[in-house]
PDB file of C-alpha atoms in Angstrom:
ATOM      1  CA  UNK A   1      -7.499   0.908 -11.553  1.00 93.00           C
ATOM      2  CA  UNK A   2      -6.843   0.668 -15.286  1.00 95.00           C
ATOM      3  CA  UNK A   3      -9.632   0.196 -17.806  1.00 97.00           C
ATOM      4  CA  UNK A   4      -9.354  -0.769 -21.438  1.00 96.00           C
ATOM      5  CA  UNK A   5     -11.866  -1.908 -24.016  1.00 96.00           C
ATOM      6  CA  UNK A   6     -12.098  -3.766 -27.252  1.00 96.00           C
ATOM      7  CA  UNK A   7     -15.044  -3.840 -29.633  1.00 95.00           C
ATOM      8  CA  UNK A   8     -15.766  -7.202 -31.284  1.00 91.00           C
ATOM      9  CA  UNK A   9     -18.421  -8.122 -33.863  1.00 87.00           C
ATOM     10  CA  UNK A  10     -21.106  -9.004 -31.348  1.00 91.00           C
ATOM     11  CA  UNK A  11     -20.111  -7.234 -28.141  1.00 96.00           C
ATOM     12  CA  UNK A  12     -17.659  -4.834 -26.513  1.00 97.00           C
ATOM     13  CA  UNK A  13     -15.340  -6.104 -23.781  1.00 97.00           C
ATOM     14  CA  UNK A  14     -14.324  -3.719 -21.011  1.00 98.00           C
ATOM     15  CA  UNK A  15     -11.439  -4.914 -18.876  1.00 97.00           C
ATOM     16  CA  UNK A  16     -10.635  -3.572 -15.430  1.00 96.00           C
ATOM     17  CA  UNK A  17      -7.354  -4.259 -13.657  1.00 98.00           C
ATOM     18  CA  UNK A  18      -7.064  -3.495  -9.932  1.00 97.00           C
ATOM     19  CA  UNK A  19      -9.582  -2.389  -7.308  1.00 98.00           C
ATOM     20  CA  UNK A  20     -13.076  -1.361  -8.336  1.00 98.00           C
ATOM     21  CA  UNK A  21     -13.626   1.029  -5.417  1.00 98.00           C
ATOM     22  CA  UNK A  22     -15.047   4.546  -5.032  1.00 97.00           C
ATOM     23  CA  UNK A  23     -12.040   5.932  -6.902  1.00 97.00           C
ATOM     24  CA  UNK A  24     -12.443   3.633  -9.916  1.00 98.00           C
ATOM     25  CA  UNK A  25     -16.269   3.524 -10.010  1.00 98.00           C
ATOM     26  CA  UNK A  26     -16.757   6.852 -11.881  1.00 97.00           C
ATOM     27  CA  UNK A  27     -14.099   5.807 -14.422  1.00 98.00           C
ATOM     28  CA  UNK A  28     -15.962   2.558 -15.147  1.00 98.00           C
ATOM     29  CA  UNK A  29     -19.152   4.553 -15.718  1.00 98.00           C
ATOM     30  CA  UNK A  30     -17.305   6.837 -18.145  1.00 98.00           C
ATOM     31  CA  UNK A  31     -15.739   3.983 -20.098  1.00 98.00           C
ATOM     32  CA  UNK A  32     -19.013   2.080 -20.467  1.00 98.00           C
ATOM     33  CA  UNK A  33     -20.890   5.276 -21.395  1.00 98.00           C
ATOM     34  CA  UNK A  34     -18.290   5.878 -24.116  1.00 97.00           C
ATOM     35  CA  UNK A  35     -18.587   2.317 -25.436  1.00 97.00           C
ATOM     36  CA  UNK A  36     -22.412   2.487 -25.476  1.00 97.00           C
ATOM     37  CA  UNK A  37     -22.387   5.941 -27.094  1.00 96.00           C
ATOM     38  CA  UNK A  38     -20.119   4.569 -29.821  1.00 95.00           C
ATOM     39  CA  UNK A  39     -22.800   2.028 -30.701  1.00 95.00           C
ATOM     40  CA  UNK A  40     -21.931  -1.093 -28.701  1.00 96.00           C
ATOM     41  CA  UNK A  41     -24.769  -1.705 -26.284  1.00 97.00           C
ATOM     42  CA  UNK A  42     -23.834  -5.341 -25.645  1.00 97.00           C
ATOM     43  CA  UNK A  43     -21.094  -5.001 -23.072  1.00 98.00           C
ATOM     44  CA  UNK A  44     -19.068  -7.562 -21.141  1.00 98.00           C
ATOM     45  CA  UNK A  45     -17.137  -6.292 -18.151  1.00 98.00           C
ATOM     46  CA  UNK A  46     -14.209  -8.670 -17.726  1.00 98.00           C
ATOM     47  CA  UNK A  47     -13.344  -8.792 -14.020  1.00 98.00           C
ATOM     48  CA  UNK A  48     -10.683 -11.507 -14.221  1.00 98.00           C
ATOM     49  CA  UNK A  49      -8.082  -9.029 -12.994  1.00 98.00           C
ATOM     50  CA  UNK A  50     -10.348  -7.111 -10.643  1.00 98.00           C
ATOM     51  CA  UNK A  51      -9.367  -8.422  -7.238  1.00 96.00           C
ATOM     52  CA  UNK A  52     -11.607  -6.131  -5.199  1.00 98.00           C
ATOM     53  CA  UNK A  53     -14.993  -4.470  -5.520  1.00 98.00           C
ATOM     54  CA  UNK A  54     -16.876  -2.400  -2.936  1.00 98.00           C
ATOM     55  CA  UNK A  55     -20.453  -1.101  -2.935  1.00 97.00           C
ATOM     56  CA  UNK A  56     -19.431   1.934  -5.031  1.00 97.00           C
ATOM     57  CA  UNK A  57     -18.003  -0.384  -7.676  1.00 98.00           C
ATOM     58  CA  UNK A  58     -21.158  -2.480  -7.564  1.00 98.00           C
ATOM     59  CA  UNK A  59     -23.261   0.683  -7.909  1.00 98.00           C
ATOM     60  CA  UNK A  60     -21.283   1.622 -11.014  1.00 98.00           C
ATOM     61  CA  UNK A  61     -21.887  -1.819 -12.549  1.00 98.00           C
ATOM     62  CA  UNK A  62     -25.633  -1.454 -11.895  1.00 98.00           C
ATOM     63  CA  UNK A  63     -25.583   2.024 -13.492  1.00 98.00           C
ATOM     64  CA  UNK A  64     -23.719   0.630 -16.498  1.00 98.00           C
ATOM     65  CA  UNK A  65     -26.204  -2.251 -16.791  1.00 98.00           C
ATOM     66  CA  UNK A  66     -29.068   0.253 -16.899  1.00 98.00           C
ATOM     67  CA  UNK A  67     -27.245   2.358 -19.520  1.00 98.00           C
ATOM     68  CA  UNK A  68     -26.650  -0.681 -21.740  1.00 98.00           C
ATOM     69  CA  UNK A  69     -30.281  -1.819 -21.430  1.00 97.00           C
ATOM     70  CA  UNK A  70     -31.595   1.665 -22.167  1.00 97.00           C
ATOM     71  CA  UNK A  71     -29.591   1.553 -25.390  1.00 98.00           C
ATOM     72  CA  UNK A  72     -31.263  -1.750 -26.290  1.00 97.00           C
ATOM     73  CA  UNK A  73     -28.429  -3.999 -25.211  1.00 97.00           C
ATOM     74  CA  UNK A  74     -27.248  -5.670 -22.036  1.00 97.00           C
ATOM     75  CA  UNK A  75     -24.289  -5.776 -19.692  1.00 97.00           C
ATOM     76  CA  UNK A  76     -22.786  -9.020 -18.438  1.00 97.00           C
ATOM     77  CA  UNK A  77     -19.827  -9.757 -16.233  1.00 98.00           C
ATOM     78  CA  UNK A  78     -17.132 -12.375 -16.652  1.00 98.00           C
ATOM     79  CA  UNK A  79     -14.130 -13.820 -14.857  1.00 98.00           C
ATOM     80  CA  UNK A  80     -15.450 -12.926 -11.388  1.00 98.00           C
ATOM     81  CA  UNK A  81     -12.909 -13.439  -8.582  1.00 98.00           C
ATOM     82  CA  UNK A  82     -13.804 -14.633  -5.042  1.00 97.00           C
ATOM     83  CA  UNK A  83     -14.063 -11.229  -3.315  1.00 98.00           C
ATOM     84  CA  UNK A  84     -16.262  -9.802  -6.083  1.00 98.00           C
ATOM     85  CA  UNK A  85     -18.437 -12.939  -5.997  1.00 98.00           C
ATOM     86  CA  UNK A  86     -18.821 -12.517  -2.237  1.00 98.00           C
ATOM     87  CA  UNK A  87     -20.002  -8.895  -2.602  1.00 98.00           C
ATOM     88  CA  UNK A  88     -22.463  -9.886  -5.367  1.00 98.00           C
ATOM     89  CA  UNK A  89     -23.899 -12.698  -3.232  1.00 97.00           C
ATOM     90  CA  UNK A  90     -24.174 -10.722   0.025  1.00 96.00           C
ATOM     91  CA  UNK A  91     -26.043  -7.924  -1.768  1.00 96.00           C
ATOM     92  CA  UNK A  92     -28.232 -10.415  -3.725  1.00 95.00           C
ATOM     93  CA  UNK A  93     -27.004  -8.783  -6.922  1.00 96.00           C
ATOM     94  CA  UNK A  94     -25.702 -12.096  -8.312  1.00 96.00           C
ATOM     95  CA  UNK A  95     -29.271 -12.616  -9.602  1.00 94.00           C
ATOM     96  CA  UNK A  96     -29.167  -9.363 -11.578  1.00 95.00           C
ATOM     97  CA  UNK A  97     -25.540  -9.407 -12.696  1.00 96.00           C
ATOM     98  CA  UNK A  98     -25.054 -12.936 -13.958  1.00 89.00           C
ATOM     99  CA  UNK A  99     -21.432 -14.016 -13.971  1.00 95.00           C
ATOM    100  CA  UNK A 100     -20.016 -15.871 -16.957  1.00 97.00           C
ATOM    101  CA  UNK A 101     -16.724 -17.768 -16.874  1.00 96.00           C
ATOM    102  CA  UNK A 102     -15.219 -15.798 -19.758  1.00 95.00           C
ATOM    103  CA  UNK A 103     -16.008 -12.745 -21.873  1.00 94.00           C
ATOM    104  CA  UNK A 104     -16.515 -15.023 -24.919  1.00 93.00           C
ATOM    105  CA  UNK A 105     -19.139 -17.067 -23.032  1.00 94.00           C
ATOM    106  CA  UNK A 106     -21.107 -14.009 -21.879  1.00 94.00           C
ATOM    107  CA  UNK A 107     -22.883 -13.456 -25.205  1.00 92.00           C
ATOM    108  CA  UNK A 108     -22.075 -16.924 -26.537  1.00 86.00           C
ATOM    109  CA  UNK A 109     -25.689 -18.126 -26.668  1.00 73.00           C
ATOM    110  CA  UNK A 110     -27.137 -15.023 -28.331  1.00 70.00           C
TER     111      UNK A 110
ATOM    112  CA  UNK B   1      -4.360  -6.893  28.005  1.00 65.00           C
ATOM    113  CA  UNK B   2      -5.330  -8.339  24.627  1.00 82.00           C
ATOM    114  CA  UNK B   3      -2.366  -9.526  22.630  1.00 93.00           C
ATOM    115  CA  UNK B   4      -1.892  -7.734  19.304  1.00 95.00           C
ATOM    116  CA  UNK B   5      -0.064  -9.908  16.780  1.00 96.00           C
ATOM    117  CA  UNK B   6       0.053  -7.414  13.922  1.00 97.00           C
ATOM    118  CA  UNK B   7      -1.013  -3.814  13.578  1.00 97.00           C
ATOM    119  CA  UNK B   8      -1.338  -1.174  10.846  1.00 98.00           C
ATOM    120  CA  UNK B   9      -2.733   2.319  10.722  1.00 98.00           C
ATOM    121  CA  UNK B  10      -3.391   5.364   8.566  1.00 98.00           C
ATOM    122  CA  UNK B  11      -4.092   9.003   9.299  1.00 98.00           C
ATOM    123  CA  UNK B  12      -4.684  11.695   6.707  1.00 98.00           C
ATOM    124  CA  UNK B  13      -7.142  13.925   4.886  1.00 98.00           C
ATOM    125  CA  UNK B  14     -10.476  12.280   4.082  1.00 97.00           C
ATOM    126  CA  UNK B  15     -10.165  11.836   0.310  1.00 97.00           C
ATOM    127  CA  UNK B  16      -9.776   9.256  -2.460  1.00 97.00           C
ATOM    128  CA  UNK B  17      -6.049   8.819  -1.857  1.00 97.00           C
ATOM    129  CA  UNK B  18      -6.862   7.728   1.704  1.00 98.00           C
ATOM    130  CA  UNK B  19      -8.951   4.825   0.393  1.00 98.00           C
ATOM    131  CA  UNK B  20      -6.060   3.465  -1.680  1.00 98.00           C
ATOM    132  CA  UNK B  21      -3.584   4.037   1.166  1.00 98.00           C
ATOM    133  CA  UNK B  22      -5.806   2.195   3.670  1.00 98.00           C
ATOM    134  CA  UNK B  23      -6.168  -0.689   1.247  1.00 98.00           C
ATOM    135  CA  UNK B  24      -2.380  -0.872   0.914  1.00 98.00           C
ATOM    136  CA  UNK B  25      -2.089  -0.986   4.723  1.00 98.00           C
ATOM    137  CA  UNK B  26      -4.557  -3.868   4.811  1.00 98.00           C
ATOM    138  CA  UNK B  27      -2.512  -5.789   2.229  1.00 97.00           C
ATOM    139  CA  UNK B  28       0.628  -5.144   4.289  1.00 97.00           C
ATOM    140  CA  UNK B  29      -1.159  -6.307   7.439  1.00 97.00           C
ATOM    141  CA  UNK B  30      -1.855  -9.719   5.880  1.00 97.00           C
ATOM    142  CA  UNK B  31       1.821  -9.992   4.955  1.00 96.00           C
ATOM    143  CA  UNK B  32       2.591  -9.532   8.679  1.00 95.00           C
ATOM    144  CA  UNK B  33      -0.111 -11.999   9.746  1.00 96.00           C
ATOM    145  CA  UNK B  34      -0.024 -14.699   7.092  1.00 94.00           C
ATOM    146  CA  UNK B  35      -1.968 -17.164   9.283  1.00 95.00           C
ATOM    147  CA  UNK B  36      -5.209 -15.188   8.867  1.00 96.00           C
ATOM    148  CA  UNK B  37      -7.428 -17.263   6.522  1.00 96.00           C
ATOM    149  CA  UNK B  38      -8.266 -15.840   3.085  1.00 96.00           C
ATOM    150  CA  UNK B  39     -11.978 -15.680   3.873  1.00 96.00           C
ATOM    151  CA  UNK B  40     -11.358 -13.524   6.960  1.00 97.00           C
ATOM    152  CA  UNK B  41      -8.974 -11.212   5.067  1.00 97.00           C
ATOM    153  CA  UNK B  42     -11.454 -10.759   2.263  1.00 97.00           C
ATOM    154  CA  UNK B  43     -14.467 -10.039   4.445  1.00 98.00           C
ATOM    155  CA  UNK B  44     -12.668  -7.807   6.911  1.00 98.00           C
ATOM    156  CA  UNK B  45     -10.827  -5.758   4.273  1.00 98.00           C
ATOM    157  CA  UNK B  46     -14.111  -5.187   2.445  1.00 98.00           C
ATOM    158  CA  UNK B  47     -15.791  -3.962   5.647  1.00 98.00           C
ATOM    159  CA  UNK B  48     -12.901  -1.602   6.498  1.00 98.00           C
ATOM    160  CA  UNK B  49     -12.890  -0.105   2.988  1.00 98.00           C
ATOM    161  CA  UNK B  50     -16.673   0.319   3.077  1.00 97.00           C
ATOM    162  CA  UNK B  51     -16.452   2.173   6.409  1.00 97.00           C
ATOM    163  CA  UNK B  52     -13.620   4.390   5.157  1.00 98.00           C
ATOM    164  CA  UNK B  53     -15.464   5.087   1.882  1.00 97.00           C
ATOM    165  CA  UNK B  54     -18.584   6.022   3.866  1.00 94.00           C
ATOM    166  CA  UNK B  55     -16.525   8.677   5.667  1.00 95.00           C
ATOM    167  CA  UNK B  56     -14.899   9.996   2.479  1.00 96.00           C
ATOM    168  CA  UNK B  57     -18.272  10.195   0.718  1.00 94.00           C
ATOM    169  CA  UNK B  58     -20.507  11.438   3.524  1.00 92.00           C
ATOM    170  CA  UNK B  59     -18.615  12.984   6.461  1.00 92.00           C
ATOM    171  CA  UNK B  60     -19.000  16.763   6.601  1.00 92.00           C
ATOM    172  CA  UNK B  61     -16.657  19.007   8.578  1.00 94.00           C
ATOM    173  CA  UNK B  62     -17.992  20.472  11.805  1.00 91.00           C
ATOM    174  CA  UNK B  63     -16.188  23.802  11.244  1.00 90.00           C
ATOM    175  CA  UNK B  64     -13.303  25.064   9.102  1.00 92.00           C
ATOM    176  CA  UNK B  65     -10.942  22.179   9.741  1.00 94.00           C
ATOM    177  CA  UNK B  66     -11.362  19.531   7.024  1.00 96.00           C
ATOM    178  CA  UNK B  67     -12.364  15.999   7.987  1.00 97.00           C
ATOM    179  CA  UNK B  68      -9.465  13.659   8.662  1.00 98.00           C
ATOM    180  CA  UNK B  69      -9.654   9.912   8.573  1.00 98.00           C
ATOM    181  CA  UNK B  70      -7.901   7.656  11.013  1.00 98.00           C
ATOM    182  CA  UNK B  71      -7.755   3.880  10.729  1.00 98.00           C
ATOM    183  CA  UNK B  72      -6.286   1.492  13.242  1.00 98.00           C
ATOM    184  CA  UNK B  73      -6.381  -2.199  12.388  1.00 98.00           C
ATOM    185  CA  UNK B  74      -5.126  -5.022  14.566  1.00 98.00           C
ATOM    186  CA  UNK B  75      -4.889  -8.768  14.381  1.00 98.00           C
ATOM    187  CA  UNK B  76      -5.532 -10.430  17.746  1.00 97.00           C
ATOM    188  CA  UNK B  77      -5.292 -14.165  18.479  1.00 94.00           C
ATOM    189  CA  UNK B  78      -8.971 -14.885  17.777  1.00 95.00           C
ATOM    190  CA  UNK B  79     -10.265 -11.721  16.153  1.00 96.00           C
ATOM    191  CA  UNK B  80      -9.629  -8.813  13.812  1.00 98.00           C
ATOM    192  CA  UNK B  81     -10.417  -5.303  15.046  1.00 98.00           C
ATOM    193  CA  UNK B  82     -10.580  -2.016  13.139  1.00 98.00           C
ATOM    194  CA  UNK B  83     -11.315   1.467  14.434  1.00 98.00           C
ATOM    195  CA  UNK B  84     -12.241   3.750  11.532  1.00 98.00           C
ATOM    196  CA  UNK B  85     -12.631   7.374  12.639  1.00 98.00           C
ATOM    197  CA  UNK B  86     -13.641  10.688  11.107  1.00 97.00           C
ATOM    198  CA  UNK B  87     -12.119  13.619  12.993  1.00 97.00           C
ATOM    199  CA  UNK B  88     -13.595  17.155  12.901  1.00 96.00           C
ATOM    200  CA  UNK B  89     -16.776  15.618  11.488  1.00 95.00           C
ATOM    201  CA  UNK B  90     -20.438  16.360  12.029  1.00 93.00           C
ATOM    202  CA  UNK B  91     -22.716  13.678  13.354  1.00 90.00           C
ATOM    203  CA  UNK B  92     -23.822  11.496  10.404  1.00 84.00           C
ATOM    204  CA  UNK B  93     -27.294  12.051   8.934  1.00 76.00           C
ATOM    205  CA  UNK B  94     -29.816   9.309   9.636  1.00 69.00           C
ATOM    206  CA  UNK B  95     -30.044   8.690   5.857  1.00 67.00           C
ATOM    207  CA  UNK B  96     -26.352   7.874   5.723  1.00 64.00           C
ATOM    208  CA  UNK B  97     -26.789   5.336   8.518  1.00 69.00           C
ATOM    209  CA  UNK B  98     -29.333   3.253   6.581  1.00 66.00           C
ATOM    210  CA  UNK B  99     -28.406  -0.391   7.101  1.00 77.00           C
ATOM    211  CA  UNK B 100     -30.994  -2.268   5.021  1.00 87.00           C
ATOM    212  CA  UNK B 101     -30.225  -3.468   1.492  1.00 90.00           C
ATOM    213  CA  UNK B 102     -31.914  -1.240  -1.136  1.00 91.00           C
ATOM    214  CA  UNK B 103     -33.703  -2.679  -4.199  1.00 92.00           C
ATOM    215  CA  UNK B 104     -31.748  -4.079  -7.108  1.00 92.00           C
ATOM    216  CA  UNK B 105     -32.067  -0.908  -9.224  1.00 92.00           C
ATOM    217  CA  UNK B 106     -30.350   1.285  -6.615  1.00 94.00           C
ATOM    218  CA  UNK B 107     -26.841   2.460  -7.433  1.00 94.00           C
ATOM    219  CA  UNK B 108     -25.878   3.346  -3.849  1.00 93.00           C
ATOM    220  CA  UNK B 109     -26.883   2.687  -0.260  1.00 91.00           C
ATOM    221  CA  UNK B 110     -25.512  -0.830   0.187  1.00 94.00           C
ATOM    222  CA  UNK B 111     -22.384   0.021   2.189  1.00 93.00           C
ATOM    223  CA  UNK B 112     -23.681  -0.288   5.735  1.00 93.00           C
ATOM    224  CA  UNK B 113     -25.768  -3.376   5.043  1.00 94.00           C
ATOM    225  CA  UNK B 114     -22.681  -4.928   3.513  1.00 95.00           C
ATOM    226  CA  UNK B 115     -20.537  -4.032   6.550  1.00 96.00           C
ATOM    227  CA  UNK B 116     -23.089  -5.676   8.855  1.00 95.00           C
ATOM    228  CA  UNK B 117     -23.049  -8.827   6.744  1.00 96.00           C
ATOM    229  CA  UNK B 118     -19.246  -8.996   6.770  1.00 97.00           C
ATOM    230  CA  UNK B 119     -18.253  -8.559  10.405  1.00 97.00           C
ATOM    231  CA  UNK B 120     -19.196 -10.003  13.801  1.00 97.00           C
ATOM    232  CA  UNK B 121     -19.870  -6.658  15.526  1.00 96.00           C
ATOM    233  CA  UNK B 122     -20.277  -3.052  14.356  1.00 95.00           C
ATOM    234  CA  UNK B 123     -20.242  -0.272  16.928  1.00 94.00           C
ATOM    235  CA  UNK B 124     -20.580   3.450  16.292  1.00 93.00           C
ATOM    236  CA  UNK B 125     -19.277   6.037  18.749  1.00 94.00           C
ATOM    237  CA  UNK B 126     -19.313   9.820  18.695  1.00 94.00           C
ATOM    238  CA  UNK B 127     -17.088  11.786  21.018  1.00 94.00           C
ATOM    239  CA  UNK B 128     -15.606  15.306  20.800  1.00 90.00           C
ATOM    240  CA  UNK B 129     -16.299  15.766  17.098  1.00 90.00           C
ATOM    241  CA  UNK B 130     -15.008  12.331  16.157  1.00 95.00           C
ATOM    242  CA  UNK B 131     -17.192   9.595  14.667  1.00 96.00           C
ATOM    243  CA  UNK B 132     -15.729   6.130  15.112  1.00 97.00           C
ATOM    244  CA  UNK B 133     -16.777   2.815  13.637  1.00 96.00           C
ATOM    245  CA  UNK B 134     -15.444  -0.184  15.505  1.00 97.00           C
ATOM    246  CA  UNK B 135     -15.558  -3.356  13.428  1.00 98.00           C
ATOM    247  CA  UNK B 136     -14.645  -6.767  14.783  1.00 98.00           C
ATOM    248  CA  UNK B 137     -14.555 -10.148  13.156  1.00 98.00           C
ATOM    249  CA  UNK B 138     -14.023 -13.353  15.113  1.00 97.00           C
ATOM    250  CA  UNK B 139     -11.572 -15.650  13.358  1.00 92.00           C
TER     251      UNK B 139
END
């Protein structure tokens, strides 16, 4: 899986392309930790090109959410695809990780 | 005998590369069995990857031989079947067999609960140093 990020005025967008599985999960944690350490604690993880997520990937997102909140910010997800939505719903984590249609919409109201 | 319409497998060391290779086999399986609905592909592939990841993350070797993972997936007329095995592995710890969903703060421990939610039956077998998960999903 490939990760990239871009820092905007009001939030940082982390994009993941591929499968968010046990191989990619530690990389996501590293990327978000780097973004938060650099001063952007409002993070959107854009999953529009993430076609698969397993429980390790979900665990990484939860860890990243905690890291962003500890730094005074938040982590939101956007562009969720059907398989990822299914995993979020079956684990009841859709209530904690709210999905927004796009990265722009994720912090749009704040 | 049960008719097998399409079949794929993987055998190799229990490591991260195995997870990607098994996922590629699953994708190839759907190419061979294009009639399988998207919902069934999605749920079954997720369960197989969860079972394989559980082995890679938790299975410990019984002696000097490293753990090997073996996956056998078949499409039958009305169901999908996967056998996911860990060879040369110790019996899993009870903690690794926890099948209830942890609280929302937890960063791990959802794999088995997720597998149970995704498939029709989950069976675990241990024989001669091999742990096998048998997952089936009625289609």
